[in-house]
Short mmCIF file of C-alpha atoms and ligand atoms in Angstrom, two decimals:
data_model
loop_
_atom_site.label_atom_id
_atom_site.label_comp_id
_atom_site.label_asym_id
_atom_site.label_seq_id
_atom_site.Cartn_x
_atom_site.Cartn_y
_atom_site.Cartn_z
CA MET A 11 97.14 73.22 170.27
CA VAL A 12 98.91 76.25 168.84
CA LYS A 13 101.25 73.85 167.10
CA ASN A 14 98.29 72.29 165.39
CA ASN A 15 97.11 75.74 164.25
CA LYS A 16 100.42 76.33 162.54
CA ARG A 17 100.39 72.88 161.00
CA LEU A 18 96.95 73.47 159.47
CA GLU A 19 97.94 76.90 158.20
CA ASP A 20 101.08 75.47 156.57
CA LEU A 21 99.17 72.59 155.02
CA ASP A 22 96.62 75.01 153.63
CA ARG A 23 99.32 77.22 152.14
CA ALA A 24 101.10 74.19 150.73
CA TYR A 25 98.20 72.30 149.21
CA ILE A 26 95.04 74.33 148.79
CA TRP A 27 94.26 76.49 145.80
CA HIS A 28 91.44 78.75 146.96
CA PRO A 29 88.63 79.91 144.67
CA PHE A 30 88.54 83.50 143.44
CA THR A 31 91.76 84.16 145.33
CA GLN A 32 95.12 85.64 144.35
CA MET A 33 97.19 82.93 146.02
CA ARG A 34 100.28 85.10 146.41
CA ASP A 35 98.30 87.41 148.69
CA TRP A 36 96.78 84.42 150.43
CA ILE A 37 100.05 82.70 151.32
CA ASN A 38 101.51 85.95 152.62
CA ASP A 39 98.58 86.28 154.99
CA THR A 40 97.49 83.99 157.81
CA PRO A 41 94.47 81.91 156.82
CA ILE A 42 91.55 81.71 159.19
CA VAL A 43 90.99 78.00 159.67
CA ILE A 44 87.41 77.32 160.74
CA THR A 45 86.73 74.48 163.15
CA GLU A 46 83.23 75.08 164.41
CA GLY A 47 79.98 76.93 163.81
CA ARG A 48 77.05 77.84 166.05
CA ASP A 49 74.11 80.06 165.23
CA CYS A 50 75.44 82.92 163.07
CA PHE A 51 79.01 82.51 164.35
CA ILE A 52 82.03 80.58 163.10
CA LYS A 53 85.10 79.73 165.22
CA ASP A 54 88.74 79.44 164.16
CA THR A 55 91.59 77.27 165.46
CA TYR A 56 92.56 79.98 167.96
CA GLY A 57 89.11 79.87 169.52
CA ARG A 58 88.11 83.25 168.07
CA TRP A 59 84.47 83.57 167.04
CA TYR A 60 83.40 85.62 164.02
CA ILE A 61 79.97 86.71 162.89
CA ASP A 62 79.36 84.95 159.57
CA GLY A 63 78.41 88.14 157.71
CA VAL A 64 78.08 86.47 154.31
CA SER A 65 76.27 83.30 155.39
CA SER A 66 79.29 81.21 154.32
CA MET A 67 79.04 82.54 150.75
CA TRP A 68 75.29 83.12 150.83
CA VAL A 69 74.25 79.57 151.65
CA ASN A 70 73.51 79.51 155.37
CA ILE A 71 69.93 80.24 156.38
CA HIS A 72 69.10 78.99 159.88
CA GLY A 73 72.53 79.29 161.47
CA HIS A 74 75.28 76.69 161.86
CA ALA A 75 74.87 73.35 163.63
CA ARG A 76 71.09 73.46 163.72
CA LYS A 77 69.99 70.48 165.77
CA GLU A 78 66.99 69.76 163.51
CA ILE A 79 69.12 69.53 160.35
CA ASN A 80 71.81 67.58 162.18
CA ALA A 81 69.19 65.12 163.39
CA ALA A 82 67.68 64.77 159.91
CA LEU A 83 71.11 63.98 158.49
CA ILE A 84 71.95 61.45 161.20
CA ASN A 85 68.61 59.79 160.61
CA GLN A 86 69.20 59.68 156.85
CA LEU A 87 72.75 58.34 157.36
CA SER A 88 71.34 55.38 159.22
CA HIS A 89 69.35 54.44 156.11
CA ILE A 90 71.42 55.33 153.06
CA SER A 91 73.62 58.26 151.99
CA HIS A 92 73.33 58.04 148.25
CA SER A 93 71.79 56.04 145.47
CA THR A 94 71.38 57.23 141.89
CA LEU A 95 68.37 58.88 140.23
CA LEU A 96 69.40 57.34 136.93
CA GLY A 97 67.03 54.41 136.83
CA LEU A 98 66.01 54.63 140.51
CA ALA A 99 63.93 56.90 142.70
CA ASN A 100 64.54 57.65 146.37
CA GLU A 101 62.52 58.77 149.33
CA PRO A 102 64.00 62.16 150.34
CA SER A 103 64.23 63.44 146.76
CA VAL A 104 60.58 62.58 146.16
CA GLU A 105 59.44 64.08 149.45
CA PHE A 106 61.43 67.26 148.93
CA ALA A 107 60.25 67.73 145.34
CA GLY A 108 56.65 67.43 146.51
CA LYS A 109 57.18 69.94 149.35
CA LEU A 110 59.02 72.33 147.09
CA VAL A 111 56.33 72.29 144.41
CA SER A 112 53.65 73.08 146.98
CA LEU A 113 55.84 75.81 148.48
CA ILE A 114 56.21 77.34 145.02
CA SER A 115 52.51 77.10 144.35
CA GLU A 116 51.78 78.77 147.69
CA HIS A 117 54.26 81.61 147.18
CA LEU A 118 54.21 82.17 143.43
CA LYS A 119 50.49 81.38 143.14
CA THR A 120 50.90 78.90 140.33
CA ASP A 121 50.55 75.17 139.87
CA LYS A 122 52.47 75.24 136.59
CA LEU A 123 56.03 75.00 137.98
CA ASN A 124 56.00 71.39 139.01
CA LYS A 125 58.81 69.37 137.41
CA VAL A 126 61.90 69.21 139.58
CA PHE A 127 65.26 68.39 138.01
CA TYR A 128 68.03 67.82 140.57
CA SER A 129 71.71 68.71 140.34
CA ASP A 130 74.51 69.72 142.71
CA ASN A 131 75.13 73.47 142.63
CA GLY A 132 74.01 76.78 141.19
CA SER A 133 76.10 76.47 138.04
CA THR A 134 74.75 73.04 137.16
CA ALA A 135 71.20 74.24 137.87
CA VAL A 136 71.74 77.01 135.31
CA GLU A 137 73.40 74.65 132.82
CA ALA A 138 70.40 72.35 133.05
CA ALA A 139 68.05 75.29 132.50
CA LEU A 140 70.00 76.43 129.41
CA LYS A 141 70.06 72.96 127.90
CA MET A 142 66.37 72.45 128.66
CA ALA A 143 65.41 75.72 126.97
CA PHE A 144 67.67 75.03 123.99
CA GLN A 145 66.27 71.57 123.44
CA TYR A 146 62.73 72.86 124.02
CA MET A 147 63.23 75.11 120.98
CA GLN A 148 64.10 72.07 118.86
CA HIS A 149 61.09 70.13 120.06
CA THR A 150 58.58 72.95 119.76
CA LYS A 151 59.82 75.34 117.09
CA LYS A 152 62.23 73.16 115.14
CA CYS A 153 64.82 75.80 115.86
CA ALA A 154 68.28 74.24 116.15
CA ASP A 155 70.32 77.39 116.64
CA ALA A 156 68.38 79.27 119.27
CA VAL A 157 70.13 82.02 121.21
CA PHE A 158 69.88 83.23 124.78
CA VAL A 159 69.28 86.76 125.89
CA THR A 160 71.20 87.49 129.08
CA LEU A 161 72.00 90.64 131.02
CA GLY A 162 75.16 92.64 131.30
CA ASN A 163 76.73 92.24 134.72
CA GLY A 164 74.90 88.97 135.27
CA TYR A 165 76.40 86.04 137.14
CA HIS A 166 75.18 82.48 136.78
CA GLY A 167 78.12 80.37 137.90
CA ASP A 168 81.56 79.30 136.73
CA THR A 169 80.99 76.38 134.39
CA ILE A 170 81.43 77.30 130.74
CA GLY A 171 77.73 77.50 129.89
CA ALA A 172 77.04 79.63 132.93
CA VAL A 173 80.05 81.81 132.11
CA SER A 174 78.72 82.22 128.55
CA ALA A 175 75.53 83.55 130.06
CA GLY A 176 77.42 85.78 132.49
CA GLY A 177 78.32 89.39 131.97
CA ILE A 178 81.01 90.33 134.48
CA ASP A 179 84.16 91.20 132.55
CA LEU A 180 86.47 90.73 135.51
CA PHE A 181 85.41 87.09 135.94
CA HIS A 182 84.43 86.17 132.40
CA LYS A 183 86.56 88.00 129.83
CA THR A 184 89.53 85.65 130.01
CA TYR A 185 87.41 82.77 128.79
CA ALA A 186 85.73 84.65 125.94
CA PRO A 187 87.14 82.45 123.15
CA LEU A 188 85.64 79.38 124.83
CA LEU A 189 82.13 80.72 125.19
CA PHE A 190 78.98 80.40 123.11
CA LYS A 191 77.47 83.64 121.99
CA THR A 192 74.61 85.19 123.92
CA ILE A 193 72.76 88.41 123.21
CA LYS A 194 73.37 90.90 125.99
CA ALA A 195 70.66 93.22 127.21
CA PRO A 196 71.81 95.96 129.58
CA SER A 197 72.02 95.46 133.32
CA PRO A 198 68.87 96.87 134.98
CA TYR A 199 70.88 99.70 136.45
CA CYS A 200 70.30 102.48 134.03
CA PHE A 201 68.70 105.43 135.76
CA SER A 202 69.28 107.49 138.84
CA CYS A 203 67.64 109.77 141.34
CA PRO A 204 70.27 110.73 143.89
CA ASP A 205 67.82 112.07 146.45
CA GLY A 206 66.07 108.75 146.90
CA ILE A 207 65.35 107.59 150.39
CA LEU A 208 65.06 103.96 151.35
CA SER A 209 61.57 103.66 152.75
CA ASP A 210 60.38 101.02 155.18
CA GLU A 211 58.81 99.19 152.30
CA THR A 212 60.71 96.99 149.94
CA ASP A 213 60.43 99.57 147.17
CA ALA A 214 63.30 101.96 146.46
CA PRO A 215 65.93 99.23 146.61
CA SER A 216 68.77 101.67 146.00
CA LYS A 217 69.50 105.02 147.53
CA TYR A 218 71.40 106.45 144.62
CA ARG A 219 69.44 104.82 141.85
CA CYS A 220 65.77 104.43 142.67
CA THR A 221 62.63 103.98 140.66
CA ALA A 222 62.01 106.32 137.75
CA ASP A 223 58.73 106.99 135.96
CA GLY A 224 58.09 105.60 132.49
CA GLU A 225 59.80 102.70 130.81
CA PHE A 226 63.33 102.12 131.98
CA PRO A 227 65.90 102.63 129.20
CA CYS A 228 67.41 99.22 129.96
CA LEU A 229 64.01 97.67 129.32
CA THR A 230 63.58 99.42 125.98
CA LYS A 231 66.83 97.78 124.83
CA LEU A 232 65.58 94.37 125.88
CA ARG A 233 62.32 94.95 124.06
CA ASN A 234 64.21 95.88 120.89
CA ILE A 235 66.34 92.76 121.10
CA LEU A 236 63.31 90.52 121.50
CA GLU A 237 61.47 92.27 118.69
CA HIS A 238 64.34 91.62 116.31
CA LEU A 239 65.25 88.10 117.34
CA THR A 240 61.97 86.65 118.48
CA PRO A 241 61.70 83.36 116.62
CA ASN A 242 65.22 82.41 117.64
CA VAL A 243 65.31 83.29 121.33
CA ALA A 244 65.43 80.19 123.54
CA ALA A 245 65.03 82.15 126.75
CA VAL A 246 65.74 85.32 128.66
CA LEU A 247 67.88 84.49 131.68
CA ILE A 248 67.95 86.85 134.64
CA GLU A 249 68.69 87.12 138.33
CA PRO A 250 65.40 88.47 139.70
CA LEU A 251 65.56 91.75 141.66
CA ILE A 252 69.27 91.77 142.34
CA GLN A 253 72.44 90.98 140.43
CA ALA A 254 74.30 89.70 143.43
CA ALA A 255 77.81 88.69 142.34
CA GLY A 256 77.76 91.58 139.86
CA GLY A 257 78.00 94.00 142.79
CA MET A 258 74.61 93.79 144.50
CA ILE A 259 72.96 95.70 141.66
CA THR A 260 69.28 96.18 142.46
CA ALA A 261 66.77 96.35 139.63
CA PRO A 262 64.11 99.04 139.85
CA VAL A 263 60.72 98.02 141.17
CA GLY A 264 58.61 96.78 138.27
CA TYR A 265 61.53 95.72 136.09
CA LEU A 266 61.12 91.98 136.71
CA LYS A 267 57.40 92.10 136.01
CA ALA A 268 58.06 94.03 132.80
CA VAL A 269 60.58 91.41 131.67
CA ARG A 270 58.01 88.69 132.34
CA ASN A 271 55.48 90.58 130.23
CA LEU A 272 57.96 90.95 127.37
CA CYS A 273 58.76 87.23 127.46
CA THR A 274 55.07 86.41 127.34
CA LYS A 275 54.45 88.89 124.55
CA PHE A 276 57.29 87.53 122.42
CA ASP A 277 56.57 83.93 123.39
CA THR A 278 59.98 83.18 124.85
CA LEU A 279 60.84 81.35 128.05
CA LEU A 280 61.90 83.24 131.15
CA ILE A 281 64.55 81.54 133.26
CA ALA A 282 64.81 82.96 136.77
CA ASP A 283 68.16 82.28 138.42
CA GLU A 284 67.18 82.45 142.09
CA VAL A 285 70.31 80.64 143.23
CA ALA A 286 71.24 83.62 145.44
CA THR A 287 67.80 85.11 146.10
CA GLY A 288 65.82 81.95 146.81
CA PHE A 289 64.77 80.77 150.29
CA GLY A 290 63.95 84.02 151.99
CA ARG A 291 66.99 86.13 151.24
CA THR A 292 65.00 89.03 149.74
CA GLY A 293 62.36 88.96 152.48
CA THR A 294 59.97 86.67 150.60
CA MET A 295 60.50 82.98 149.97
CA PHE A 296 61.37 83.68 146.33
CA ALA A 297 62.38 86.96 144.71
CA CYS A 298 59.82 86.47 141.92
CA GLU A 299 57.14 86.77 144.59
CA HIS A 300 57.82 90.52 145.00
CA GLU A 301 56.37 91.23 141.58
CA GLY A 302 53.98 88.33 141.17
CA VAL A 303 56.13 86.77 138.46
CA VAL A 304 56.06 83.12 137.44
CA PRO A 305 59.12 82.08 135.41
CA ASP A 306 59.05 79.15 132.99
CA ILE A 307 62.17 77.69 134.55
CA LEU A 308 63.38 78.40 138.08
CA CYS A 309 66.92 77.67 139.36
CA LEU A 310 67.53 77.25 143.08
CA SER A 311 70.58 76.22 145.06
CA LYS A 312 72.67 78.06 147.69
CA GLY A 313 70.15 78.25 150.57
CA ILE A 314 68.30 75.09 149.58
CA THR A 315 69.83 72.83 152.26
CA GLY A 316 70.05 75.63 154.81
CA GLY A 317 73.75 75.82 153.93
CA TYR A 318 74.63 72.24 154.76
CA LEU A 319 75.25 70.33 151.56
CA PRO A 320 75.56 70.95 147.83
CA LEU A 321 72.20 70.52 146.14
CA ALA A 322 70.33 72.34 143.39
CA VAL A 323 67.11 72.16 141.45
CA THR A 324 65.96 73.37 138.06
CA ILE A 325 62.18 73.49 138.10
CA ALA A 326 60.32 73.57 134.81
CA THR A 327 56.70 74.16 133.99
CA GLU A 328 54.63 71.27 132.81
CA LYS A 329 54.58 72.91 129.37
CA VAL A 330 58.37 72.69 129.06
CA TYR A 331 58.44 69.15 130.46
CA ASN A 332 55.71 67.94 128.13
CA ALA A 333 57.71 69.02 125.09
CA PHE A 334 60.26 66.35 126.03
CA LEU A 335 57.72 63.50 125.97
CA GLY A 336 57.74 61.23 122.95
CA GLU A 337 58.53 57.80 121.61
CA PHE A 338 61.85 56.40 122.82
CA ALA A 339 63.27 56.50 119.29
CA GLU A 340 62.35 60.16 118.85
CA MET A 341 65.20 60.98 121.24
CA LYS A 342 63.38 63.78 122.96
CA THR A 343 64.94 62.65 126.25
CA PHE A 344 66.68 65.33 128.31
CA PHE A 345 70.23 64.02 128.11
CA ASN A 346 71.71 65.63 131.22
CA GLY A 347 72.54 64.57 134.77
CA HIS A 348 75.25 64.17 137.38
CA SER A 349 76.64 61.42 139.57
CA TYR A 350 75.19 62.80 142.80
CA THR A 351 71.87 63.93 141.39
CA GLY A 352 69.06 63.64 143.95
CA ASN A 353 71.47 62.84 146.77
CA GLN A 354 69.55 61.62 149.82
CA LEU A 355 71.58 63.49 152.42
CA GLY A 356 71.19 66.78 150.56
CA CYS A 357 67.46 66.25 150.15
CA ALA A 358 67.07 65.28 153.81
CA ALA A 359 68.80 68.51 154.85
CA ALA A 360 66.61 70.47 152.43
CA LEU A 361 63.47 68.95 153.90
CA ALA A 362 64.60 69.79 157.43
CA SER A 363 65.37 73.33 156.34
CA LEU A 364 61.84 73.82 154.99
CA GLU A 365 60.44 72.56 158.29
CA ILE A 366 62.47 75.17 160.18
CA PHE A 367 61.12 77.89 157.87
CA GLU A 368 57.66 76.98 159.14
CA LYS A 369 58.44 76.16 162.75
CA ASP A 370 60.53 79.30 163.35
CA ASN A 371 58.26 81.54 161.30
CA VAL A 372 61.43 82.68 159.54
CA LEU A 373 59.87 85.01 156.96
CA ASN A 374 57.79 86.92 159.49
CA ASN A 375 60.70 87.25 161.86
CA LEU A 376 62.76 88.81 159.10
CA LYS A 377 60.69 91.98 159.04
CA PRO A 378 62.22 93.74 162.07
CA LYS A 379 65.70 92.68 160.94
CA ILE A 380 65.13 94.14 157.49
CA LYS A 381 64.07 97.36 159.19
CA ILE A 382 67.24 97.44 161.28
CA LEU A 383 69.30 96.90 158.13
CA ARG A 384 67.47 99.57 156.12
CA ASP A 385 67.70 102.12 158.93
CA TRP A 386 71.41 101.51 159.22
CA LEU A 387 71.89 101.73 155.44
CA ASN A 388 70.09 105.08 155.44
CA SER A 389 72.53 106.36 158.02
CA ILE A 390 75.70 104.85 156.51
CA PHE A 391 74.74 106.50 153.21
CA ASN A 392 75.92 109.76 154.78
CA HIS A 393 79.41 108.37 155.30
CA PRO A 394 82.05 110.26 153.27
CA HIS A 395 83.25 106.99 151.72
CA VAL A 396 79.85 105.55 150.83
CA SER A 397 78.29 106.46 147.48
CA ASP A 398 75.34 104.10 147.37
CA VAL A 399 73.50 101.55 149.45
CA ARG A 400 71.33 98.86 147.88
CA VAL A 401 69.10 96.32 149.48
CA TYR A 402 66.40 93.72 149.05
CA GLY A 403 65.42 91.90 152.22
CA LEU A 404 68.52 90.81 154.09
CA MET A 405 70.83 91.17 151.07
CA ALA A 406 72.66 94.47 150.96
CA GLY A 407 75.51 96.13 149.10
CA ILE A 408 77.41 99.24 150.13
CA GLU A 409 79.38 100.97 147.43
CA LEU A 410 82.59 102.56 148.62
CA ILE A 411 83.88 105.74 147.03
CA LYS A 412 87.21 107.50 147.30
CA ASP A 413 85.90 111.04 147.06
CA LYS A 414 82.20 111.58 147.45
CA ALA A 415 82.33 115.22 146.30
CA THR A 416 83.84 114.37 142.90
CA MET A 417 82.51 110.78 142.85
CA GLU A 418 86.06 109.59 142.14
CA PRO A 419 86.02 105.82 142.63
CA PHE A 420 88.65 103.72 144.34
CA GLN A 421 90.93 102.05 141.83
CA PHE A 422 90.83 98.26 141.62
CA GLU A 423 94.36 97.96 143.02
CA GLU A 424 93.50 100.05 146.06
CA LYS A 425 91.49 97.06 147.29
CA ALA A 426 89.09 99.28 149.19
CA GLY A 427 86.61 96.50 149.90
CA TRP A 428 89.36 94.23 151.14
CA GLN A 429 90.68 96.90 153.48
CA VAL A 430 87.28 97.14 155.13
CA ALA A 431 86.93 93.35 155.25
CA HIS A 432 90.33 93.16 156.91
CA GLU A 433 89.33 95.71 159.53
CA ALA A 434 86.09 93.82 160.08
CA ARG A 435 88.04 90.64 160.68
CA LYS A 436 89.87 92.40 163.55
CA ARG A 437 86.42 93.19 164.95
CA SER A 438 85.26 89.57 164.72
CA VAL A 439 83.11 89.99 161.64
CA PHE A 440 83.72 87.98 158.46
CA ILE A 441 82.63 89.70 155.25
CA ARG A 442 83.82 89.29 151.67
CA PRO A 443 83.55 92.26 149.32
CA LEU A 444 82.92 92.38 145.57
CA GLY A 445 85.46 94.95 144.44
CA ASN A 446 84.41 98.26 145.96
CA VAL A 447 81.09 96.90 147.13
CA LEU A 448 80.72 95.53 150.64
CA VAL A 449 78.30 92.63 150.74
CA ILE A 450 76.14 92.13 153.80
CA MET A 451 74.22 88.88 153.80
CA PRO A 452 73.99 87.28 157.25
CA PRO A 453 72.10 84.06 157.95
CA LEU A 454 68.36 84.79 158.12
CA ALA A 455 68.42 83.39 161.66
CA ILE A 456 70.72 86.13 162.96
CA SER A 457 69.23 87.79 166.05
CA GLN A 458 68.36 91.48 165.98
CA GLU A 459 71.07 92.08 168.59
CA ASN A 460 73.76 90.31 166.59
CA LEU A 461 72.67 92.03 163.39
CA SER A 462 72.94 95.45 165.04
CA ALA A 463 76.30 94.55 166.58
CA MET A 464 77.60 93.42 163.18
CA LEU A 465 76.48 96.62 161.46
CA ILE A 466 78.12 98.82 164.09
CA ARG A 467 81.36 96.90 163.66
CA ILE A 468 81.23 97.21 159.89
CA GLU A 469 80.73 100.95 160.23
CA LYS A 470 83.79 101.14 162.51
CA SER A 471 85.70 99.09 159.97
CA ILE A 472 84.88 101.55 157.18
CA ASP A 473 86.06 104.41 159.42
CA ALA A 474 89.26 102.55 160.29
CA ALA A 475 90.05 101.54 156.70
CA PHE A 476 90.05 105.10 155.32
CA LYS A 477 90.99 107.27 158.30
C1 PLP B 527 76.32 81.61 143.27
C2 PLP B 527 75.44 81.75 142.09
C3 PLP B 527 75.46 80.82 141.06
C4 PLP B 527 76.43 79.67 141.02
O1 PLP B 527 76.23 78.78 142.07
P1 PLP B 527 77.41 77.78 142.47
O2 PLP B 527 76.79 76.91 143.49
O3 PLP B 527 78.51 78.65 143.04
O4 PLP B 527 77.83 77.07 141.26
C5 PLP B 527 74.56 80.98 140.02
N1 PLP B 527 73.71 82.01 140.00
C6 PLP B 527 73.67 82.92 140.97
C7 PLP B 527 72.67 84.03 140.89
C8 PLP B 527 74.54 82.85 142.04
O5 PLP B 527 74.53 83.78 143.00
#
């Protein structure tokens, strides 16, 4: 058994190039090789169980090895695993699209978002949205060189279009010469009120930077951009409520709604990238729900299959879709698609996941867990190495600081987040930081007991890392 552990570790070091990983550090460490998952836990080759504190990179919703999703997949396997959507339709993709559209209409109170375009992952969902909006401009406004307005610190995936729309220098700067130009509005993180207290409500999403009166300065910039560029803007692309990969940056309450109003005023499309926030993560089914916002195009992926299989959707309003209708020779077709588009297994898992949302009353059961998390964040805010805590629903970020009195940050090379993650690993908790920000994003199905246990262990890990 132990021999097999070593063999797998050596094979991994020899042959796997891990994403977002400095491989020299990786090969000098011992990889955790996962063999099993149950509920909110994952098990390695040594039989050690870890709490999956980041939902396996933000995808897992109902826990691992859910019998309902397993059964749905086995059932689907006995029929067919994949056939193409190019020229054919299939049962699970049709059923899921129908369910998803009614879910959206129930939660976002609209019947306009009803055309589901399938792809495989968050990046491709965003690429499809960008191409849709760009082509929409040609069909509707005869504008062939439309531009996108995106936000500083945004993250929309790693394909080149998504990187063009992104705004995180650390990830994106290297590729700058390859990218198309986008107009950057500031990240919605431009005000502060250090005495803020996280209330029980979902308002005040950040302790250090909470809601200010009047128009936010970051919004004024966006307004100016739209005023100047209006006829040429294809869309404004944002992550609603929280810039997740950008460091769990929470937008002030009202910001999203204000962006929607600006897009309406200046007659430009709003693309909501809910790849991270969709499917309950922020406490409501969709983040847009918090502020009663209906985007023109909605991107969903990560949690869509409950964390089982790669699947994504780009959902457009009928208005956008209709602009692509025409005579065959007019070439208004949306020329985009992937080999595994509409994959039956993925759609079967997604359908099963939606059923669990209902059966387990997932959204209602989140409320006490969100309270546990917010209470703990309020207390960890007093820690000498914590400068801010930010949260929406069950997505939280904790910003680490070297010296709270002078607000001197940890330097990049001090790897503060990694030190805490390493300590957490010793305490059977798996988390993955974003620089100096600890990310806490457990599966929504985590029990209150396990959530509390995880938070206590993370607190001990922060103590241990900087003692
Ligand atoms: C993760 C993420 C993406 C990219 O999704 P992938 O499946 O990793 O390609 C896009 N947008 C947001 C907001 C994300 O969090």
